[in-house]
PDB file of C-alpha atoms in Angstrom:
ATOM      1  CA  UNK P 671     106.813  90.377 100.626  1.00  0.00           C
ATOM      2  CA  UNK P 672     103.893  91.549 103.151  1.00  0.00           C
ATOM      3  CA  UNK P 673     105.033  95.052 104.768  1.00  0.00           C
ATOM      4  CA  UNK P 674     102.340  96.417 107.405  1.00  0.00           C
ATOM      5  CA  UNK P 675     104.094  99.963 107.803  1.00  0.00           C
ATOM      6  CA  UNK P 676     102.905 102.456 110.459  1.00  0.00           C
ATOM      7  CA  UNK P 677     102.870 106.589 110.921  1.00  0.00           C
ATOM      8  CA  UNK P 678     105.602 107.768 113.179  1.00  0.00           C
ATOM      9  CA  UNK P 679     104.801 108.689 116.864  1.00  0.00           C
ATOM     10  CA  UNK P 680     102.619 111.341 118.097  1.00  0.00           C
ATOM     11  CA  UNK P 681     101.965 113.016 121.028  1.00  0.00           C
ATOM     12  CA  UNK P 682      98.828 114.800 121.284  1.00  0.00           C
ATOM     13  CA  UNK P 683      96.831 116.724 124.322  1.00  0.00           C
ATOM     14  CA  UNK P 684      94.364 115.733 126.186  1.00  0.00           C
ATOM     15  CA  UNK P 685      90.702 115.799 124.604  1.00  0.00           C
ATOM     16  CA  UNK P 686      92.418 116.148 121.053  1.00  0.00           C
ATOM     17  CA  UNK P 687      92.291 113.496 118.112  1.00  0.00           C
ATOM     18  CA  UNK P 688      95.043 111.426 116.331  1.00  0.00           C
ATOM     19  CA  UNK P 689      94.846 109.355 113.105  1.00  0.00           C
ATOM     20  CA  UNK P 690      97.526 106.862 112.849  1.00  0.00           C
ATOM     21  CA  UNK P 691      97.915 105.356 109.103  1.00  0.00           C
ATOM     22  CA  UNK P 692      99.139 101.659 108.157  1.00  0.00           C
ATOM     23  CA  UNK P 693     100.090 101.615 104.621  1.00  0.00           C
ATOM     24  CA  UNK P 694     100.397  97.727 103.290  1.00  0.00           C
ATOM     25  CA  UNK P 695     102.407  96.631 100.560  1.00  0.00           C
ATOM     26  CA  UNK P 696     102.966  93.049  98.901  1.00  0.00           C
ATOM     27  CA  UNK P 697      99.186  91.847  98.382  1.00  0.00           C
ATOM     28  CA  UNK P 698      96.132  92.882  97.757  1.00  0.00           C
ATOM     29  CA  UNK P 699      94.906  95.371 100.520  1.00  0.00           C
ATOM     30  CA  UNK P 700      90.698  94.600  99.850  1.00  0.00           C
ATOM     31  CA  UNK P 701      91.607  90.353 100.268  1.00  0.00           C
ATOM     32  CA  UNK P 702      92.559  90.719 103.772  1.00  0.00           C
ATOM     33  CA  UNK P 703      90.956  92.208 106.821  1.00  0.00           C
ATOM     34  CA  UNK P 704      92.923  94.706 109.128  1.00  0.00           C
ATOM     35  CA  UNK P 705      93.038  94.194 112.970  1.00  0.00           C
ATOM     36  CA  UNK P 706      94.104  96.906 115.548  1.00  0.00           C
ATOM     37  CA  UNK P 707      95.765  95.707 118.584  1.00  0.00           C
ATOM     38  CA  UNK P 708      96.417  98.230 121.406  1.00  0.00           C
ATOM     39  CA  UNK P 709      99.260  97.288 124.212  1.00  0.00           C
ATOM     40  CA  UNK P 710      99.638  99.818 126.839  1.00  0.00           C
ATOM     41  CA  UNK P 711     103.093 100.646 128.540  1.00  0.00           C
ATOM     42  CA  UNK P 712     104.394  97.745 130.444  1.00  0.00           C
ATOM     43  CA  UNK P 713     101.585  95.872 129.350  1.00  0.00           C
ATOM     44  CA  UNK P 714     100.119  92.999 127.099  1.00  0.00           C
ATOM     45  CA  UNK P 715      98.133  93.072 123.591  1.00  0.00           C
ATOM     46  CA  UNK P 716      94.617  94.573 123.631  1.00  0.00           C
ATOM     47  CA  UNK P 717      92.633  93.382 120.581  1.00  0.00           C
ATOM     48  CA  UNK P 718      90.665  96.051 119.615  1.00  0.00           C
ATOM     49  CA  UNK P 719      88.644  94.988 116.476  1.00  0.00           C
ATOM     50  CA  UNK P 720      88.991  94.328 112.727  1.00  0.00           C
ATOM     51  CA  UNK P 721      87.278  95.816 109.509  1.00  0.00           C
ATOM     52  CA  UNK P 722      86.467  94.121 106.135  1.00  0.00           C
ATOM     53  CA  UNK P 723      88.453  95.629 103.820  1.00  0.00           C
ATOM     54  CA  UNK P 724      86.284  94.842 100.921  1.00  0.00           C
ATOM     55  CA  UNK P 725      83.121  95.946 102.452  1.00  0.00           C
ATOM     56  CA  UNK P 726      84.638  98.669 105.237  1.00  0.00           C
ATOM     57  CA  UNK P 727      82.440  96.793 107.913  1.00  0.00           C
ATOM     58  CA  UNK P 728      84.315  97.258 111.158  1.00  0.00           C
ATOM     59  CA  UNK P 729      84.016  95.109 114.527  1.00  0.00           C
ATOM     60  CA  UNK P 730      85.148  97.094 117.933  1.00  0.00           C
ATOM     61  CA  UNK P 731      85.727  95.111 120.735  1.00  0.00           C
ATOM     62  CA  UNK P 732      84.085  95.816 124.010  1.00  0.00           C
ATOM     63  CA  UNK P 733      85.886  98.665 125.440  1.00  0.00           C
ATOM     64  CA  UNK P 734      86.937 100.205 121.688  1.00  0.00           C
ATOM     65  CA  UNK P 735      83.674 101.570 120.732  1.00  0.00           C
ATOM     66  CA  UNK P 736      82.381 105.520 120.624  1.00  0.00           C
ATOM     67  CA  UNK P 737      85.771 107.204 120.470  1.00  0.00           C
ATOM     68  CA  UNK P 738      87.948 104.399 118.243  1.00  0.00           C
ATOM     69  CA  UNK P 739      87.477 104.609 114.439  1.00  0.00           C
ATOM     70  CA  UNK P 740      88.407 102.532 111.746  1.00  0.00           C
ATOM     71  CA  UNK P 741      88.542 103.486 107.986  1.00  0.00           C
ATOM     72  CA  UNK P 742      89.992 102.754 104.760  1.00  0.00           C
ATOM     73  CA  UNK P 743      91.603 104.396 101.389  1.00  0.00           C
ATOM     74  CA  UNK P 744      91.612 101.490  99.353  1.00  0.00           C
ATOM     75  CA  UNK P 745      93.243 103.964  96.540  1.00  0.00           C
ATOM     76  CA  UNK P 746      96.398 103.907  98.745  1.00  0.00           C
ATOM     77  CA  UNK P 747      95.989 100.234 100.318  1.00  0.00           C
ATOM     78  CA  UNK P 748      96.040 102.291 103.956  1.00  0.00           C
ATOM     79  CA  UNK P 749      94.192 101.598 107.041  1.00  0.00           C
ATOM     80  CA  UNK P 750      93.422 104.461 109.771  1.00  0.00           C
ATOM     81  CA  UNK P 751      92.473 104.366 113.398  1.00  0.00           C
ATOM     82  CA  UNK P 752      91.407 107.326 114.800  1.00  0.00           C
ATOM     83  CA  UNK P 753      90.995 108.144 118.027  1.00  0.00           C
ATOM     84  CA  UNK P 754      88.979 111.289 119.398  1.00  0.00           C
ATOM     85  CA  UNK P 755      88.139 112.754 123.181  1.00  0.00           C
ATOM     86  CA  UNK P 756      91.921 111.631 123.433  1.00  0.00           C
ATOM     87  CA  UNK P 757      92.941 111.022 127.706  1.00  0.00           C
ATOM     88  CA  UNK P 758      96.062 109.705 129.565  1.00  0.00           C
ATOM     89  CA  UNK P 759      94.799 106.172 129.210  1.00  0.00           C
ATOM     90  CA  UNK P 760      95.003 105.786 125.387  1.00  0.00           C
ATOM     91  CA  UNK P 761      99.020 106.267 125.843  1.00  0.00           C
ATOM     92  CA  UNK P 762      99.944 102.921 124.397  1.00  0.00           C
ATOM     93  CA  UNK P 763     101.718 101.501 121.206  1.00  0.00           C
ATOM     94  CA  UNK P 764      99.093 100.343 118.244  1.00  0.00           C
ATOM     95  CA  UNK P 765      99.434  98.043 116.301  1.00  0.00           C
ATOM     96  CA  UNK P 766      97.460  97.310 112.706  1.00  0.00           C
ATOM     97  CA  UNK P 767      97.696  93.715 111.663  1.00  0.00           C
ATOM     98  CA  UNK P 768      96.900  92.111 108.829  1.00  0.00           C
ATOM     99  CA  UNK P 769      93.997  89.435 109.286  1.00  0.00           C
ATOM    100  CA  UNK P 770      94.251  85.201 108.200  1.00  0.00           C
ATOM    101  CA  UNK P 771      91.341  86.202 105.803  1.00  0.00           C
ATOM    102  CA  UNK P 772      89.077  88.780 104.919  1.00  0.00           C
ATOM    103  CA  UNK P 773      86.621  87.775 107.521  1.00  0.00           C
ATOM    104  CA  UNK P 774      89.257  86.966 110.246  1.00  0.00           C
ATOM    105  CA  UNK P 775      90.211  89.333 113.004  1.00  0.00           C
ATOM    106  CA  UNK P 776      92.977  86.554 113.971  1.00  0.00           C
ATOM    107  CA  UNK P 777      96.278  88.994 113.668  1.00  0.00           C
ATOM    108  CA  UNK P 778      99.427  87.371 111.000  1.00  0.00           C
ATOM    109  CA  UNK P 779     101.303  90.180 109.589  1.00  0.00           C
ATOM    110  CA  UNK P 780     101.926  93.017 112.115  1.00  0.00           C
ATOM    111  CA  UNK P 781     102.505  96.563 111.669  1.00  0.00           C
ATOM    112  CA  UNK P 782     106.376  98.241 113.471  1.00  0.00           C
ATOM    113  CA  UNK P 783     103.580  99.950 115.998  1.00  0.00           C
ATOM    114  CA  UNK P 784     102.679 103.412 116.175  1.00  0.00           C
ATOM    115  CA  UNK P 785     103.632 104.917 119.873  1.00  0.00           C
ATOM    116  CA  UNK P 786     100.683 107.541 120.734  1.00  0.00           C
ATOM    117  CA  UNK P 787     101.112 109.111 123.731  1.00  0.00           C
ATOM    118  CA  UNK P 788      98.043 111.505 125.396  1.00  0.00           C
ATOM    119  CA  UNK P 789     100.103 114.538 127.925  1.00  0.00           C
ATOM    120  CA  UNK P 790      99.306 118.054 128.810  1.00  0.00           C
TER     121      UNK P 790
ATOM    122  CA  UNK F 546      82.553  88.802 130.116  1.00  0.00           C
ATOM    123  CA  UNK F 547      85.008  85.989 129.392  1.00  0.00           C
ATOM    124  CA  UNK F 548      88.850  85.832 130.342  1.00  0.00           C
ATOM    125  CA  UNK F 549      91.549  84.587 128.819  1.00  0.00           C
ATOM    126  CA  UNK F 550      94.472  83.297 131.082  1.00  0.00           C
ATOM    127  CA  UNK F 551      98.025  82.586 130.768  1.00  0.00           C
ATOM    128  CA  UNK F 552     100.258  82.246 133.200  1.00  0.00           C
ATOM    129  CA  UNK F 553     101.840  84.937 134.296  1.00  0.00           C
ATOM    130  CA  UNK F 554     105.712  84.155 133.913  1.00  0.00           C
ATOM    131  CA  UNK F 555     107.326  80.441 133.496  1.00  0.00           C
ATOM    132  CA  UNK F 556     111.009  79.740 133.461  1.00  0.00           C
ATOM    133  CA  UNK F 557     112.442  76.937 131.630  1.00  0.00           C
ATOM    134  CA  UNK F 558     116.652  75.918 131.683  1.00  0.00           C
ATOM    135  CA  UNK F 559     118.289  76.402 127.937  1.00  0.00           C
ATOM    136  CA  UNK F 560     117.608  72.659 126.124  1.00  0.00           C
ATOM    137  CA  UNK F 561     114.923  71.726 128.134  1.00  0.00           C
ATOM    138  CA  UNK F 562     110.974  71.887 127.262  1.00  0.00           C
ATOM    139  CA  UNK F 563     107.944  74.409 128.589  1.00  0.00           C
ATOM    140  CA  UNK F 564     104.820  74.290 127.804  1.00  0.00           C
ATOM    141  CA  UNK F 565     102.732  77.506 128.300  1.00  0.00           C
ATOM    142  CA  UNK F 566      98.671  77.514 128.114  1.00  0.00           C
ATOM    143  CA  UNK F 567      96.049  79.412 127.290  1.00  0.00           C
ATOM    144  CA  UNK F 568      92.554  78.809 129.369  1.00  0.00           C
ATOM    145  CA  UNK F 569      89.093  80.566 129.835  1.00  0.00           C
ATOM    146  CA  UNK F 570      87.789  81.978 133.126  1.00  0.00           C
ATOM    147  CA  UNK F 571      84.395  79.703 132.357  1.00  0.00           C
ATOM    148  CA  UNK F 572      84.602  76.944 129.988  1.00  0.00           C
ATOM    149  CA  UNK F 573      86.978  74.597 128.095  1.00  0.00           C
ATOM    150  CA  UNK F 574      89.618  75.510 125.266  1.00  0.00           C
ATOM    151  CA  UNK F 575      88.846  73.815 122.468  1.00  0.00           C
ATOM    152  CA  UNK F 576      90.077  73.682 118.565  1.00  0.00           C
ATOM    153  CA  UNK F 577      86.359  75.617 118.331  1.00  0.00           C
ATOM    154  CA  UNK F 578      88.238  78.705 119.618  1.00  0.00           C
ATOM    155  CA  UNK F 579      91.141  78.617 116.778  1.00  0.00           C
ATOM    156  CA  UNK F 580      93.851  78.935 119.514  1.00  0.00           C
ATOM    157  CA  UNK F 581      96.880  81.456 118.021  1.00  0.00           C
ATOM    158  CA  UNK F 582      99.776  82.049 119.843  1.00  0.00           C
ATOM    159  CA  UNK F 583     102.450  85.083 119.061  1.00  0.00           C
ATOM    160  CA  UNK F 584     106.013  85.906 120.656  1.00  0.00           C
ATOM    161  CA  UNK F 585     107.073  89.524 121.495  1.00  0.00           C
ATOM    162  CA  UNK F 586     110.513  90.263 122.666  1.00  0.00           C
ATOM    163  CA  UNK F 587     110.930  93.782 124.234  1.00  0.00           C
ATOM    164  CA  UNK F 588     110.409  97.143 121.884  1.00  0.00           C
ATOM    165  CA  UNK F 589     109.104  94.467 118.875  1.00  0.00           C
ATOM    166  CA  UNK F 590     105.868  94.015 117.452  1.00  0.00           C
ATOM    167  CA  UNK F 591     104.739  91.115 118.125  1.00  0.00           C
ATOM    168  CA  UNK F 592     105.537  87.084 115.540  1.00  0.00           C
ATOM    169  CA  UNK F 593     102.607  84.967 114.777  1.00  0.00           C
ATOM    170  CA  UNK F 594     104.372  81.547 115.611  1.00  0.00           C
ATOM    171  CA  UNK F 595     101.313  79.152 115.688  1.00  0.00           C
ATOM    172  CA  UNK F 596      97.335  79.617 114.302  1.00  0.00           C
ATOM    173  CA  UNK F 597      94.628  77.285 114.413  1.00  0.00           C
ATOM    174  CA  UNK F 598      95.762  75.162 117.298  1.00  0.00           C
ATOM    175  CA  UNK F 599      98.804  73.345 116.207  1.00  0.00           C
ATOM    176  CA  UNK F 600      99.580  75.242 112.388  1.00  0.00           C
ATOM    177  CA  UNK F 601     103.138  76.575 112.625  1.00  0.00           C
ATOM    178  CA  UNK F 602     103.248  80.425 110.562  1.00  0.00           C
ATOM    179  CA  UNK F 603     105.894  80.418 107.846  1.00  0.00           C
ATOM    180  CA  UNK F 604     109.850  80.030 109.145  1.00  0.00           C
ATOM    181  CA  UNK F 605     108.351  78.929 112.960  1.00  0.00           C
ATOM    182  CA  UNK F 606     110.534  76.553 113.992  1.00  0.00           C
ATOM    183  CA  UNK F 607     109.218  72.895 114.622  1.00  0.00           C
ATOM    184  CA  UNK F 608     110.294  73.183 118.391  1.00  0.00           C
ATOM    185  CA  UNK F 609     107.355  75.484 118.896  1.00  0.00           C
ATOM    186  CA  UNK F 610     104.035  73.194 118.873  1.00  0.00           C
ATOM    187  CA  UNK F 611     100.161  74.139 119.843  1.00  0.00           C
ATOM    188  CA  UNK F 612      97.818  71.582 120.956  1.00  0.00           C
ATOM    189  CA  UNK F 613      94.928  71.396 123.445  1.00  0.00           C
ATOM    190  CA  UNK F 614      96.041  69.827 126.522  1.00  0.00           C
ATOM    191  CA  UNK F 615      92.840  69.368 128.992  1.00  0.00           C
ATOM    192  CA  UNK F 616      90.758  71.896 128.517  1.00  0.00           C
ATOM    193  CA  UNK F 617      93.287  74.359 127.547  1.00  0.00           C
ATOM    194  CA  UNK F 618      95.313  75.449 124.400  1.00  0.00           C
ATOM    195  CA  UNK F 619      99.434  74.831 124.968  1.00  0.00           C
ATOM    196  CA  UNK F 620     102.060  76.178 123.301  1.00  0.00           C
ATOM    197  CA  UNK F 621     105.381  73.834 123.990  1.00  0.00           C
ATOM    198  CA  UNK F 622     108.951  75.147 123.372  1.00  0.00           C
ATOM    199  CA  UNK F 623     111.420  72.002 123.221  1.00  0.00           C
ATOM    200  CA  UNK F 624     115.247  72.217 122.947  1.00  0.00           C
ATOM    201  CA  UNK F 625     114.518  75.848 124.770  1.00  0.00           C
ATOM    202  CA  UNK F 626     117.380  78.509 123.438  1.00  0.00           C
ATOM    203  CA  UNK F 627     118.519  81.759 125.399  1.00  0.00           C
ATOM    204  CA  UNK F 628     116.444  83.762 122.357  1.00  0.00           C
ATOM    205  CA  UNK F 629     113.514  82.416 122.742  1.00  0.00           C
ATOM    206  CA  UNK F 630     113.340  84.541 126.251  1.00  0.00           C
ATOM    207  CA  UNK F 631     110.368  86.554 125.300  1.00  0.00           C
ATOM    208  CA  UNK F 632     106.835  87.175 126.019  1.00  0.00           C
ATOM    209  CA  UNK F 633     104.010  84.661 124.897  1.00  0.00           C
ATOM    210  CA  UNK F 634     100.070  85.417 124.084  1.00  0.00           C
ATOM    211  CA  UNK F 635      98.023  83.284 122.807  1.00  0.00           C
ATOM    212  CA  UNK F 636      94.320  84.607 121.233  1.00  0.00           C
ATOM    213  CA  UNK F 637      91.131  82.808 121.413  1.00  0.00           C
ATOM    214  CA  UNK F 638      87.641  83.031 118.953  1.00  0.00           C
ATOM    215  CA  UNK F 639      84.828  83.911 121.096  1.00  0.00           C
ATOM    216  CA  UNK F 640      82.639  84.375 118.532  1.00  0.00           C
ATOM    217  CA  UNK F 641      80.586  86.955 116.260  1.00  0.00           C
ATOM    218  CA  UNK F 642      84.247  87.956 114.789  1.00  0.00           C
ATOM    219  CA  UNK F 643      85.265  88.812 118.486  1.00  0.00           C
ATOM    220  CA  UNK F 644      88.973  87.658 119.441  1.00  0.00           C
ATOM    221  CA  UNK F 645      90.630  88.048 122.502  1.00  0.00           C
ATOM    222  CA  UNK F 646      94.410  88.324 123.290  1.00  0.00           C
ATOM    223  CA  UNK F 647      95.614  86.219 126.806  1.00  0.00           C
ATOM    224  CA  UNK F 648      97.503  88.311 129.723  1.00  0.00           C
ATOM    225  CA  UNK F 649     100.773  87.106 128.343  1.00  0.00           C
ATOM    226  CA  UNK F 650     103.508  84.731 129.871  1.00  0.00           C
ATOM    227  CA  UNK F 651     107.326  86.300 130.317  1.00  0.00           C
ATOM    228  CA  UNK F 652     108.950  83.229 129.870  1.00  0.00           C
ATOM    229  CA  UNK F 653     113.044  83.195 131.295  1.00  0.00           C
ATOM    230  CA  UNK F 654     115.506  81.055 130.287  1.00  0.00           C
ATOM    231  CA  UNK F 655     117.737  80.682 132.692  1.00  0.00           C
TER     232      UNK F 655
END
């Protein structure tokens, strides 16, 4: 079956990095795109953006670009986000997804959520 | 830039029907926009119940159905149950592989 699983929770300072990971399992990682979805505490989904995972072309939503990354290891069928210059604001719960096709940012299979929150 | 709306919250009494929907701040919702709608209960990721409009994901329940009503997308819950108290966004195609998520409607069942 499709499993979306995520790295475990972080806490980081502010101004640092994290890199949260979303290992898939159950299909072919490269035949689907991957969508990030951000949702803030006490708040509602964010969609952040989506990469190809056959060519590694990403799409940021307005709001998601500069400091959010996506990548790929297609050797390990994982996904990363990182996120750099980290502040107080970023504290949220993401989410990778997998997409409806390789060129569809529309989320199906989701990720448990990775819980990153950005203190001093 | 455009907005997708939801209502906020909606309350609907166990066994009867609600129909949540999903419009844009300019412009009419239509089948153009792939309409998707998800349900999140609290500390859960989030379960893709209906995509392109009216396609119910795999194990969805056929009391859940999309449709455009107006110029909006809808999401109607009939024969309501006391678990289907949740939250409810629906996700819209604007274009150049941009998607974008609606507020969200906390829907009681009381």
């Amino acid at each position: 079956q499709v499993q979306l699983v995520q790295s475990g929770s972080e806490l980081e300072k502010p101004g640092a990095s994290v890199k949260v990971s979303c290992k898939v399992s159950g299909y072919t990682f490269t035949t689907y795109a991957m969508i990030w979805v951000r949702q803030a505490p006490g708040q509602g989904l964010e969609w952040m953006g989506w990469v190809n995972t056959n060519t590694g072309n990403p799409t940021y939503a307005q709001g998601f670009t500069g400091r959010f990354v996506f990548s790929l290891d297609t050797s390990v069928s994982t996904a990363y986000l990182q996120i750099s210059s980290l502040k107080a604001e970023d504290t949220a719960v993401y989410y990778c997804a997998r997409g409806m096709g390789l060129r569809s940012g529309r989320p199906d299979y989701w990720g448990q959520g990775t819980l990153v929150t950005v203190s001093s | 830039q455009t907005v997708v709306t939801q209502e906020p919250s909606f309350s609907v009494s166990p066994g009867g029907t609600v129909t949540l929907t999903c419009g844009l701040s300019s412009g009419s919702v239509s089948t153009s926009y792939y309409p998707s709608w998800y349900q999140q209960t609290p500390g859960q990721a989030p379960r893709t119940l209906i995509y392109s409009t009216n396609t119910r994901s795999s194990g969805v329940p056929d009391r859940f159905s999309g449709s455009i009503l107006g110029n909006k997308a809808a999401l109607t819950i009939t024969g309501a149950q006391a678990d289907d108290e949740s939250d409810y966004y629906c996700v819209l195609f604007l274009g150049s592989g941009i998607w974008v998520f609606g507020g969200g409607t906390k829907l009681t069942v009381l």
